């Protein structure tokens, strides 16, 4: 019998209210969960009703979720790398609102994509812009950790190199309030060959040598439609894509990841129970 702590779940719907998400996760056998803390297609939202917060906390407790196995995802509108001051300010305000909701809901991590200057600025200037945005969000919110997700490098998105995430952490004033999340589809599309145990080990060694493994707090488990280095952010069900089952076997067998929430963002929602069961089996 294995005594590993493996948290596997999915980014579930919070339709009708955030308090619906924990039951949606429990229904698919998830031991980890992600959700949007508010409508992700809009810059602004009404504050929560106090009853909604209470209902969320009760549902989390009832289904075994807590700050260790849950990690909300921010709106895709947010772009802290934007050269446009209006969009940059909206991104800071939006991300600060989402981080404060995260804390209000008794969670600690908020996942987001680092951002892009759309090729207008060089890498260092863009990374500095992102770090300055993070400082502003930190100054506005008590508590909470912003979690930088690696990207496929589509367009000129920052975060396709782990070194970008390391550089942002170096530049922020309060690095204790920044962590990282690895998305397997993005990593593969960015050129990290994680189809084998050896390839996965190389990526983890890179994390150890840059941000440090303690900074890696969560994973997004997605197979990839695009090939190695394709820079395409297109997710596939586990085992159906270019990474393939052996890659995910290596990840699930890697005890260095124990206790870190692993979140599916795969496109066939009906298959989540089957995918979660498969991943749990690979870990046992
Ligand atoms: Zn992701
Ligand atoms: Zn993606």
PDB file of C-alpha atoms and ligand atoms in Angstrom:
ATOM      1  CA  UNK A   1       0.000   0.000   0.000  1.00  0.00           C
ATOM      2  CA  UNK A   2       1.238   3.415  -0.892  1.00  0.00           C
ATOM      3  CA  UNK A   3       0.963   6.208   1.646  1.00  0.00           C
ATOM      4  CA  UNK A   4       1.467   8.984  -0.850  1.00  0.00           C
ATOM      5  CA  UNK A   5      -0.653  12.135  -0.832  1.00  0.00           C
ATOM      6  CA  UNK A   6      -1.850  12.615  -4.393  1.00  0.00           C
ATOM      7  CA  UNK A   7      -4.358  15.351  -5.187  1.00  0.00           C
ATOM      8  CA  UNK A   8      -5.928  15.002  -8.646  1.00  0.00           C
ATOM      9  CA  UNK A   9      -8.914  16.984  -9.886  1.00  0.00           C
ATOM     10  CA  UNK A  10     -10.135  19.361 -12.533  1.00  0.00           C
ATOM     11  CA  UNK A  11     -11.064  22.954 -13.222  1.00  0.00           C
ATOM     12  CA  UNK A  12     -14.776  22.556 -12.489  1.00  0.00           C
ATOM     13  CA  UNK A  13     -17.749  24.776 -13.182  1.00  0.00           C
ATOM     14  CA  UNK A  14     -18.803  27.404 -10.638  1.00  0.00           C
ATOM     15  CA  UNK A  15     -21.914  28.181 -12.627  1.00  0.00           C
ATOM     16  CA  UNK A  16     -24.729  29.459 -10.398  1.00  0.00           C
ATOM     17  CA  UNK A  17     -22.237  30.464  -7.682  1.00  0.00           C
ATOM     18  CA  UNK A  18     -18.791  29.495  -6.386  1.00  0.00           C
ATOM     19  CA  UNK A  19     -20.465  27.344  -3.704  1.00  0.00           C
ATOM     20  CA  UNK A  20     -21.456  24.854  -6.454  1.00  0.00           C
ATOM     21  CA  UNK A  21     -17.858  24.048  -7.409  1.00  0.00           C
ATOM     22  CA  UNK A  22     -16.915  21.664  -4.546  1.00  0.00           C
ATOM     23  CA  UNK A  23     -19.876  19.321  -5.241  1.00  0.00           C
ATOM     24  CA  UNK A  24     -19.059  19.418  -8.961  1.00  0.00           C
ATOM     25  CA  UNK A  25     -15.523  18.310  -8.113  1.00  0.00           C
ATOM     26  CA  UNK A  26     -16.652  15.611  -5.682  1.00  0.00           C
ATOM     27  CA  UNK A  27     -19.026  14.216  -8.339  1.00  0.00           C
ATOM     28  CA  UNK A  28     -16.115  13.359 -10.633  1.00  0.00           C
ATOM     29  CA  UNK A  29     -13.955  11.777  -7.927  1.00  0.00           C
ATOM     30  CA  UNK A  30     -11.609  14.748  -7.661  1.00  0.00           C
ATOM     31  CA  UNK A  31      -9.269  15.165  -4.698  1.00  0.00           C
ATOM     32  CA  UNK A  32      -8.141  18.602  -5.948  1.00  0.00           C
ATOM     33  CA  UNK A  33     -10.048  21.442  -7.554  1.00  0.00           C
ATOM     34  CA  UNK A  34      -9.767  24.643  -9.523  1.00  0.00           C
ATOM     35  CA  UNK A  35     -12.457  27.187 -10.347  1.00  0.00           C
ATOM     36  CA  UNK A  36     -12.942  30.762 -11.483  1.00  0.00           C
ATOM     37  CA  UNK A  37     -13.715  32.960  -8.470  1.00  0.00           C
ATOM     38  CA  UNK A  38     -15.985  35.094 -10.655  1.00  0.00           C
ATOM     39  CA  UNK A  39     -17.149  35.428 -14.274  1.00  0.00           C
ATOM     40  CA  UNK A  40     -13.843  35.233 -16.144  1.00  0.00           C
ATOM     41  CA  UNK A  41     -15.083  37.093 -19.205  1.00  0.00           C
ATOM     42  CA  UNK A  42     -15.677  40.391 -17.385  1.00  0.00           C
ATOM     43  CA  UNK A  43     -13.305  42.818 -15.702  1.00  0.00           C
ATOM     44  CA  UNK A  44     -15.621  43.489 -12.775  1.00  0.00           C
ATOM     45  CA  UNK A  45     -18.077  41.586 -10.614  1.00  0.00           C
ATOM     46  CA  UNK A  46     -20.227  42.232  -7.558  1.00  0.00           C
ATOM     47  CA  UNK A  47     -18.708  41.300  -4.212  1.00  0.00           C
ATOM     48  CA  UNK A  48     -19.868  37.952  -2.808  1.00  0.00           C
ATOM     49  CA  UNK A  49     -22.940  37.850  -0.629  1.00  0.00           C
ATOM     50  CA  UNK A  50     -21.821  36.713   2.855  1.00  0.00           C
ATOM     51  CA  UNK A  51     -24.117  33.657   2.535  1.00  0.00           C
ATOM     52  CA  UNK A  52     -22.312  32.629  -0.664  1.00  0.00           C
ATOM     53  CA  UNK A  53     -18.963  32.660   1.155  1.00  0.00           C
ATOM     54  CA  UNK A  54     -20.387  30.610   4.019  1.00  0.00           C
ATOM     55  CA  UNK A  55     -21.956  28.139   1.580  1.00  0.00           C
ATOM     56  CA  UNK A  56     -18.645  27.783  -0.275  1.00  0.00           C
ATOM     57  CA  UNK A  57     -16.681  27.119   2.913  1.00  0.00           C
ATOM     58  CA  UNK A  58     -19.250  24.562   4.101  1.00  0.00           C
ATOM     59  CA  UNK A  59     -19.216  22.763   0.744  1.00  0.00           C
ATOM     60  CA  UNK A  60     -15.402  22.698   0.660  1.00  0.00           C
ATOM     61  CA  UNK A  61     -15.296  21.159   4.126  1.00  0.00           C
ATOM     62  CA  UNK A  62     -18.063  18.658   3.371  1.00  0.00           C
ATOM     63  CA  UNK A  63     -16.199  17.336   0.319  1.00  0.00           C
ATOM     64  CA  UNK A  64     -12.668  17.326   1.749  1.00  0.00           C
ATOM     65  CA  UNK A  65     -11.227  20.354  -0.051  1.00  0.00           C
ATOM     66  CA  UNK A  66      -9.072  23.042   1.543  1.00  0.00           C
ATOM     67  CA  UNK A  67      -6.255  25.499   0.890  1.00  0.00           C
ATOM     68  CA  UNK A  68      -3.797  22.657   0.242  1.00  0.00           C
ATOM     69  CA  UNK A  69      -5.662  20.975  -2.632  1.00  0.00           C
ATOM     70  CA  UNK A  70      -7.476  23.882  -4.277  1.00  0.00           C
ATOM     71  CA  UNK A  71      -6.111  26.559  -6.595  1.00  0.00           C
ATOM     72  CA  UNK A  72      -8.416  29.003  -8.386  1.00  0.00           C
ATOM     73  CA  UNK A  73      -7.576  30.252 -11.890  1.00  0.00           C
ATOM     74  CA  UNK A  74      -7.680  33.931 -12.808  1.00  0.00           C
ATOM     75  CA  UNK A  75      -9.518  35.511 -15.728  1.00  0.00           C
ATOM     76  CA  UNK A  76      -7.884  35.177 -19.141  1.00  0.00           C
ATOM     77  CA  UNK A  77      -8.405  38.922 -19.636  1.00  0.00           C
ATOM     78  CA  UNK A  78      -5.595  39.702 -17.195  1.00  0.00           C
ATOM     79  CA  UNK A  79      -2.347  40.776 -18.901  1.00  0.00           C
ATOM     80  CA  UNK A  80       0.286  42.208 -16.567  1.00  0.00           C
ATOM     81  CA  UNK A  81       2.702  42.408 -19.512  1.00  0.00           C
ATOM     82  CA  UNK A  82       0.537  44.836 -21.469  1.00  0.00           C
ATOM     83  CA  UNK A  83       2.246  47.989 -22.778  1.00  0.00           C
ATOM     84  CA  UNK A  84      -1.174  49.693 -22.760  1.00  0.00           C
ATOM     85  CA  UNK A  85      -1.533  51.480 -19.400  1.00  0.00           C
ATOM     86  CA  UNK A  86      -5.309  51.191 -19.375  1.00  0.00           C
ATOM     87  CA  UNK A  87      -5.217  47.409 -19.857  1.00  0.00           C
ATOM     88  CA  UNK A  88      -2.342  47.120 -17.371  1.00  0.00           C
ATOM     89  CA  UNK A  89      -4.307  49.013 -14.685  1.00  0.00           C
ATOM     90  CA  UNK A  90      -7.438  46.934 -15.366  1.00  0.00           C
ATOM     91  CA  UNK A  91      -5.333  43.786 -15.093  1.00  0.00           C
ATOM     92  CA  UNK A  92      -3.907  44.867 -11.734  1.00  0.00           C
ATOM     93  CA  UNK A  93      -7.366  45.751 -10.377  1.00  0.00           C
ATOM     94  CA  UNK A  94      -8.875  42.527 -11.735  1.00  0.00           C
ATOM     95  CA  UNK A  95      -6.133  40.283 -10.370  1.00  0.00           C
ATOM     96  CA  UNK A  96      -6.223  42.062  -6.976  1.00  0.00           C
ATOM     97  CA  UNK A  97      -9.987  41.473  -6.814  1.00  0.00           C
ATOM     98  CA  UNK A  98      -9.528  37.782  -7.637  1.00  0.00           C
ATOM     99  CA  UNK A  99      -6.706  37.384  -5.097  1.00  0.00           C
ATOM    100  CA  UNK A 100      -8.816  38.975  -2.392  1.00  0.00           C
ATOM    101  CA  UNK A 101     -11.712  36.632  -3.294  1.00  0.00           C
ATOM    102  CA  UNK A 102      -9.294  33.693  -3.072  1.00  0.00           C
ATOM    103  CA  UNK A 103      -8.319  34.734   0.454  1.00  0.00           C
ATOM    104  CA  UNK A 104     -11.944  35.450   1.377  1.00  0.00           C
ATOM    105  CA  UNK A 105     -12.771  31.863   0.371  1.00  0.00           C
ATOM    106  CA  UNK A 106     -10.013  30.492   2.651  1.00  0.00           C
ATOM    107  CA  UNK A 107      -7.723  29.488  -0.201  1.00  0.00           C
ATOM    108  CA  UNK A 108      -4.187  30.799  -0.701  1.00  0.00           C
ATOM    109  CA  UNK A 109      -3.030  30.327  -4.302  1.00  0.00           C
ATOM    110  CA  UNK A 110      -4.305  32.104  -7.410  1.00  0.00           C
ATOM    111  CA  UNK A 111      -3.043  30.790 -10.749  1.00  0.00           C
ATOM    112  CA  UNK A 112      -2.525  33.221 -13.646  1.00  0.00           C
ATOM    113  CA  UNK A 113      -0.698  33.528 -16.965  1.00  0.00           C
ATOM    114  CA  UNK A 114       2.298  35.909 -16.774  1.00  0.00           C
ATOM    115  CA  UNK A 115       1.294  37.998 -19.798  1.00  0.00           C
ATOM    116  CA  UNK A 116       2.702  39.462 -22.991  1.00  0.00           C
ATOM    117  CA  UNK A 117       3.766  42.782 -24.467  1.00  0.00           C
ATOM    118  CA  UNK A 118       2.669  41.353 -27.845  1.00  0.00           C
ATOM    119  CA  UNK A 119       6.231  41.690 -29.098  1.00  0.00           C
ATOM    120  CA  UNK A 120       6.390  45.445 -28.463  1.00  0.00           C
ATOM    121  CA  UNK A 121       8.966  45.203 -25.698  1.00  0.00           C
ATOM    122  CA  UNK A 122      11.954  42.926 -25.243  1.00  0.00           C
ATOM    123  CA  UNK A 123      11.845  40.053 -22.781  1.00  0.00           C
ATOM    124  CA  UNK A 124      13.527  41.792 -19.842  1.00  0.00           C
ATOM    125  CA  UNK A 125      11.362  44.894 -20.056  1.00  0.00           C
ATOM    126  CA  UNK A 126       8.216  42.775 -20.312  1.00  0.00           C
ATOM    127  CA  UNK A 127       9.215  40.612 -17.331  1.00  0.00           C
ATOM    128  CA  UNK A 128       9.914  43.772 -15.310  1.00  0.00           C
ATOM    129  CA  UNK A 129       6.462  45.122 -16.242  1.00  0.00           C
ATOM    130  CA  UNK A 130       4.858  41.868 -15.037  1.00  0.00           C
ATOM    131  CA  UNK A 131       6.849  41.988 -11.774  1.00  0.00           C
ATOM    132  CA  UNK A 132       5.795  45.612 -11.194  1.00  0.00           C
ATOM    133  CA  UNK A 133       2.167  44.588 -11.722  1.00  0.00           C
ATOM    134  CA  UNK A 134       2.551  41.781  -9.173  1.00  0.00           C
ATOM    135  CA  UNK A 135       3.997  44.272  -6.655  1.00  0.00           C
ATOM    136  CA  UNK A 136       0.929  46.467  -7.128  1.00  0.00           C
ATOM    137  CA  UNK A 137      -1.444  43.525  -6.576  1.00  0.00           C
ATOM    138  CA  UNK A 138       0.470  42.464  -3.458  1.00  0.00           C
ATOM    139  CA  UNK A 139       0.243  45.995  -2.062  1.00  0.00           C
ATOM    140  CA  UNK A 140      -3.544  45.990  -2.488  1.00  0.00           C
ATOM    141  CA  UNK A 141      -4.337  42.600  -0.958  1.00  0.00           C
ATOM    142  CA  UNK A 142      -3.541  41.160   2.461  1.00  0.00           C
ATOM    143  CA  UNK A 143      -2.369  37.557   2.085  1.00  0.00           C
ATOM    144  CA  UNK A 144      -2.547  35.180  -0.838  1.00  0.00           C
ATOM    145  CA  UNK A 145       0.072  33.944  -3.284  1.00  0.00           C
ATOM    146  CA  UNK A 146       0.123  34.678  -7.019  1.00  0.00           C
ATOM    147  CA  UNK A 147       1.018  31.538  -8.967  1.00  0.00           C
ATOM    148  CA  UNK A 148       2.716  32.026 -12.333  1.00  0.00           C
ATOM    149  CA  UNK A 149       1.798  29.389 -14.906  1.00  0.00           C
ATOM    150  CA  UNK A 150       4.254  28.385 -17.615  1.00  0.00           C
ATOM    151  CA  UNK A 151       2.893  28.940 -21.130  1.00  0.00           C
ATOM    152  CA  UNK A 152       3.194  27.356 -24.563  1.00  0.00           C
ATOM    153  CA  UNK A 153       4.797  30.602 -25.768  1.00  0.00           C
ATOM    154  CA  UNK A 154       1.939  31.192 -28.219  1.00  0.00           C
ATOM    155  CA  UNK A 155       2.273  34.586 -29.864  1.00  0.00           C
ATOM    156  CA  UNK A 156       4.894  36.253 -27.715  1.00  0.00           C
ATOM    157  CA  UNK A 157       3.523  35.099 -24.342  1.00  0.00           C
ATOM    158  CA  UNK A 158       6.123  35.133 -21.566  1.00  0.00           C
ATOM    159  CA  UNK A 159       6.499  32.017 -19.453  1.00  0.00           C
ATOM    160  CA  UNK A 160       7.442  29.442 -22.074  1.00  0.00           C
ATOM    161  CA  UNK A 161      10.852  29.225 -20.388  1.00  0.00           C
ATOM    162  CA  UNK A 162      11.009  28.329 -16.681  1.00  0.00           C
ATOM    163  CA  UNK A 163      13.742  30.982 -16.503  1.00  0.00           C
ATOM    164  CA  UNK A 164      11.088  33.657 -17.225  1.00  0.00           C
ATOM    165  CA  UNK A 165       9.218  32.617 -14.090  1.00  0.00           C
ATOM    166  CA  UNK A 166      12.475  32.621 -12.121  1.00  0.00           C
ATOM    167  CA  UNK A 167      13.283  36.140 -13.381  1.00  0.00           C
ATOM    168  CA  UNK A 168       9.867  37.486 -12.356  1.00  0.00           C
ATOM    169  CA  UNK A 169      10.331  36.015  -8.869  1.00  0.00           C
ATOM    170  CA  UNK A 170      13.774  37.686  -8.686  1.00  0.00           C
ATOM    171  CA  UNK A 171      12.285  41.052  -9.642  1.00  0.00           C
ATOM    172  CA  UNK A 172       9.294  41.217  -7.271  1.00  0.00           C
ATOM    173  CA  UNK A 173       9.546  42.883  -3.869  1.00  0.00           C
ATOM    174  CA  UNK A 174       7.884  40.025  -1.995  1.00  0.00           C
ATOM    175  CA  UNK A 175       8.978  36.727  -3.599  1.00  0.00           C
ATOM    176  CA  UNK A 176       7.356  34.764  -0.754  1.00  0.00           C
ATOM    177  CA  UNK A 177       4.001  35.685  -2.284  1.00  0.00           C
ATOM    178  CA  UNK A 178       4.825  34.277  -5.723  1.00  0.00           C
ATOM    179  CA  UNK A 179       4.918  30.593  -6.740  1.00  0.00           C
ATOM    180  CA  UNK A 180       4.723  28.603  -9.973  1.00  0.00           C
ATOM    181  CA  UNK A 181       2.474  26.033 -11.650  1.00  0.00           C
ATOM    182  CA  UNK A 182       3.556  23.739 -14.490  1.00  0.00           C
ATOM    183  CA  UNK A 183       1.048  22.988 -17.232  1.00  0.00           C
ATOM    184  CA  UNK A 184       2.182  19.812 -19.025  1.00  0.00           C
ATOM    185  CA  UNK A 185       0.616  20.729 -22.399  1.00  0.00           C
ATOM    186  CA  UNK A 186       2.235  24.163 -22.300  1.00  0.00           C
ATOM    187  CA  UNK A 187       5.620  22.723 -21.281  1.00  0.00           C
ATOM    188  CA  UNK A 188       5.574  20.209 -24.139  1.00  0.00           C
ATOM    189  CA  UNK A 189       4.396  22.756 -26.710  1.00  0.00           C
ATOM    190  CA  UNK A 190       7.148  25.084 -25.463  1.00  0.00           C
ATOM    191  CA  UNK A 191       9.754  22.438 -26.271  1.00  0.00           C
ATOM    192  CA  UNK A 192      10.276  20.477 -23.019  1.00  0.00           C
ATOM    193  CA  UNK A 193      10.165  16.828 -24.072  1.00  0.00           C
ATOM    194  CA  UNK A 194       8.234  15.221 -21.214  1.00  0.00           C
ATOM    195  CA  UNK A 195       7.169  12.071 -23.071  1.00  0.00           C
ATOM    196  CA  UNK A 196       9.488   9.924 -20.918  1.00  0.00           C
ATOM    197  CA  UNK A 197      10.520   9.646 -17.264  1.00  0.00           C
ATOM    198  CA  UNK A 198      13.944  11.003 -18.219  1.00  0.00           C
ATOM    199  CA  UNK A 199      12.445  14.026 -19.946  1.00  0.00           C
ATOM    200  CA  UNK A 200      10.176  14.771 -17.002  1.00  0.00           C
ATOM    201  CA  UNK A 201      13.125  14.448 -14.608  1.00  0.00           C
ATOM    202  CA  UNK A 202      15.064  16.994 -16.668  1.00  0.00           C
ATOM    203  CA  UNK A 203      12.239  19.504 -16.374  1.00  0.00           C
ATOM    204  CA  UNK A 204      11.987  19.017 -12.602  1.00  0.00           C
ATOM    205  CA  UNK A 205      15.786  19.385 -12.312  1.00  0.00           C
ATOM    206  CA  UNK A 206      15.479  22.665 -14.240  1.00  0.00           C
ATOM    207  CA  UNK A 207      12.854  23.857 -11.747  1.00  0.00           C
ATOM    208  CA  UNK A 208      15.145  22.795  -8.866  1.00  0.00           C
ATOM    209  CA  UNK A 209      17.999  24.766 -10.400  1.00  0.00           C
ATOM    210  CA  UNK A 210      15.972  27.928 -11.096  1.00  0.00           C
ATOM    211  CA  UNK A 211      12.966  28.771  -8.919  1.00  0.00           C
ATOM    212  CA  UNK A 212      13.546  25.822  -6.564  1.00  0.00           C
ATOM    213  CA  UNK A 213      11.099  22.941  -6.217  1.00  0.00           C
ATOM    214  CA  UNK A 214       9.445  24.520  -3.163  1.00  0.00           C
ATOM    215  CA  UNK A 215       8.094  27.218  -5.501  1.00  0.00           C
ATOM    216  CA  UNK A 216       6.238  24.613  -7.576  1.00  0.00           C
ATOM    217  CA  UNK A 217       2.864  24.444  -5.819  1.00  0.00           C
ATOM    218  CA  UNK A 218       0.530  22.996  -8.473  1.00  0.00           C
ATOM    219  CA  UNK A 219       0.313  21.290 -11.858  1.00  0.00           C
ATOM    220  CA  UNK A 220      -2.098  21.419 -14.760  1.00  0.00           C
ATOM    221  CA  UNK A 221      -2.317  17.988 -16.355  1.00  0.00           C
ATOM    222  CA  UNK A 222      -3.252  18.259 -20.022  1.00  0.00           C
ATOM    223  CA  UNK A 223      -2.160  16.253 -23.022  1.00  0.00           C
ATOM    224  CA  UNK A 224      -1.215  18.265 -26.111  1.00  0.00           C
ATOM    225  CA  UNK A 225      -2.692  18.511 -29.599  1.00  0.00           C
ATOM    226  CA  UNK A 226       0.408  20.268 -30.902  1.00  0.00           C
ATOM    227  CA  UNK A 227       3.783  18.584 -31.248  1.00  0.00           C
ATOM    228  CA  UNK A 228       6.987  19.231 -29.286  1.00  0.00           C
ATOM    229  CA  UNK A 229       7.926  22.902 -29.591  1.00  0.00           C
ATOM    230  CA  UNK A 230       4.786  23.710 -31.620  1.00  0.00           C
ATOM    231  CA  UNK A 231       3.914  26.619 -29.271  1.00  0.00           C
ATOM    232  CA  UNK A 232       0.239  25.648 -29.622  1.00  0.00           C
ATOM    233  CA  UNK A 233      -1.932  25.958 -26.500  1.00  0.00           C
ATOM    234  CA  UNK A 234      -4.388  23.194 -27.393  1.00  0.00           C
ATOM    235  CA  UNK A 235      -5.294  20.660 -24.714  1.00  0.00           C
ATOM    236  CA  UNK A 236      -6.211  16.985 -25.282  1.00  0.00           C
ATOM    237  CA  UNK A 237      -7.534  14.273 -22.944  1.00  0.00           C
ATOM    238  CA  UNK A 238      -4.799  12.415 -21.024  1.00  0.00           C
ATOM    239  CA  UNK A 239      -3.135   9.808 -23.241  1.00  0.00           C
ATOM    240  CA  UNK A 240      -4.830  11.008 -26.440  1.00  0.00           C
ATOM    241  CA  UNK A 241      -2.292  13.655 -27.381  1.00  0.00           C
ATOM    242  CA  UNK A 242       1.343  14.041 -28.325  1.00  0.00           C
ATOM    243  CA  UNK A 243       2.652  13.601 -24.746  1.00  0.00           C
ATOM    244  CA  UNK A 244       0.967  10.216 -24.327  1.00  0.00           C
ATOM    245  CA  UNK A 245       0.372   7.918 -21.401  1.00  0.00           C
ATOM    246  CA  UNK A 246       4.033   7.149 -20.603  1.00  0.00           C
ATOM    247  CA  UNK A 247       4.680  10.822 -19.932  1.00  0.00           C
ATOM    248  CA  UNK A 248       1.790  10.993 -17.490  1.00  0.00           C
ATOM    249  CA  UNK A 249       2.869   7.732 -15.864  1.00  0.00           C
ATOM    250  CA  UNK A 250       6.249   9.345 -15.097  1.00  0.00           C
ATOM    251  CA  UNK A 251       4.536  12.381 -13.605  1.00  0.00           C
ATOM    252  CA  UNK A 252       2.165  10.364 -11.440  1.00  0.00           C
ATOM    253  CA  UNK A 253       4.990   8.121 -10.221  1.00  0.00           C
ATOM    254  CA  UNK A 254       7.073  11.161  -9.213  1.00  0.00           C
ATOM    255  CA  UNK A 255       6.775  11.442  -5.431  1.00  0.00           C
ATOM    256  CA  UNK A 256       8.462  14.868  -5.543  1.00  0.00           C
ATOM    257  CA  UNK A 257       5.034  16.146  -6.618  1.00  0.00           C
ATOM    258  CA  UNK A 258       3.158  14.648  -3.660  1.00  0.00           C
ATOM    259  CA  UNK A 259       0.781  17.050  -1.979  1.00  0.00           C
ATOM    260  CA  UNK A 260       0.664  19.443  -4.932  1.00  0.00           C
ATOM    261  CA  UNK A 261      -2.792  19.830  -6.515  1.00  0.00           C
ATOM    262  CA  UNK A 262      -2.919  18.426 -10.068  1.00  0.00           C
ATOM    263  CA  UNK A 263      -5.667  19.943 -12.181  1.00  0.00           C
ATOM    264  CA  UNK A 264      -7.132  18.672 -15.456  1.00  0.00           C
ATOM    265  CA  UNK A 265      -8.143  21.300 -17.995  1.00  0.00           C
ATOM    266  CA  UNK A 266      -8.833  18.726 -20.705  1.00  0.00           C
ATOM    267  CA  UNK A 267     -11.608  19.439 -23.197  1.00  0.00           C
ATOM    268  CA  UNK A 268     -13.907  16.424 -22.819  1.00  0.00           C
ATOM    269  CA  UNK A 269     -15.628  17.131 -19.522  1.00  0.00           C
ATOM    270  CA  UNK A 270     -17.574  13.845 -19.662  1.00  0.00           C
ATOM    271  CA  UNK A 271     -14.301  11.960 -19.520  1.00  0.00           C
ATOM    272  CA  UNK A 272     -12.971  13.639 -16.347  1.00  0.00           C
ATOM    273  CA  UNK A 273     -14.091  10.818 -13.990  1.00  0.00           C
ATOM    274  CA  UNK A 274     -12.271   8.291 -16.192  1.00  0.00           C
ATOM    275  CA  UNK A 275      -9.171  10.514 -16.534  1.00  0.00           C
ATOM    276  CA  UNK A 276      -8.999  11.145 -12.778  1.00  0.00           C
ATOM    277  CA  UNK A 277      -9.356   7.417 -12.046  1.00  0.00           C
ATOM    278  CA  UNK A 278      -6.601   6.637 -14.547  1.00  0.00           C
ATOM    279  CA  UNK A 279      -4.208   9.202 -13.048  1.00  0.00           C
ATOM    280  CA  UNK A 280      -4.880   7.961  -9.516  1.00  0.00           C
ATOM    281  CA  UNK A 281      -4.160   4.416 -10.687  1.00  0.00           C
ATOM    282  CA  UNK A 282      -0.865   5.511 -12.266  1.00  0.00           C
ATOM    283  CA  UNK A 283       0.129   7.019  -8.916  1.00  0.00           C
ATOM    284  CA  UNK A 284      -0.632   3.930  -6.843  1.00  0.00           C
TER     285      UNK A 284
HETATM  286 ZN1  LIG B   1      -3.157  25.495 -17.508  1.00  0.00          ZN
HETATM  287 ZN1  LIG B   2      -3.568  25.918 -21.933  1.00  0.00          ZN
END
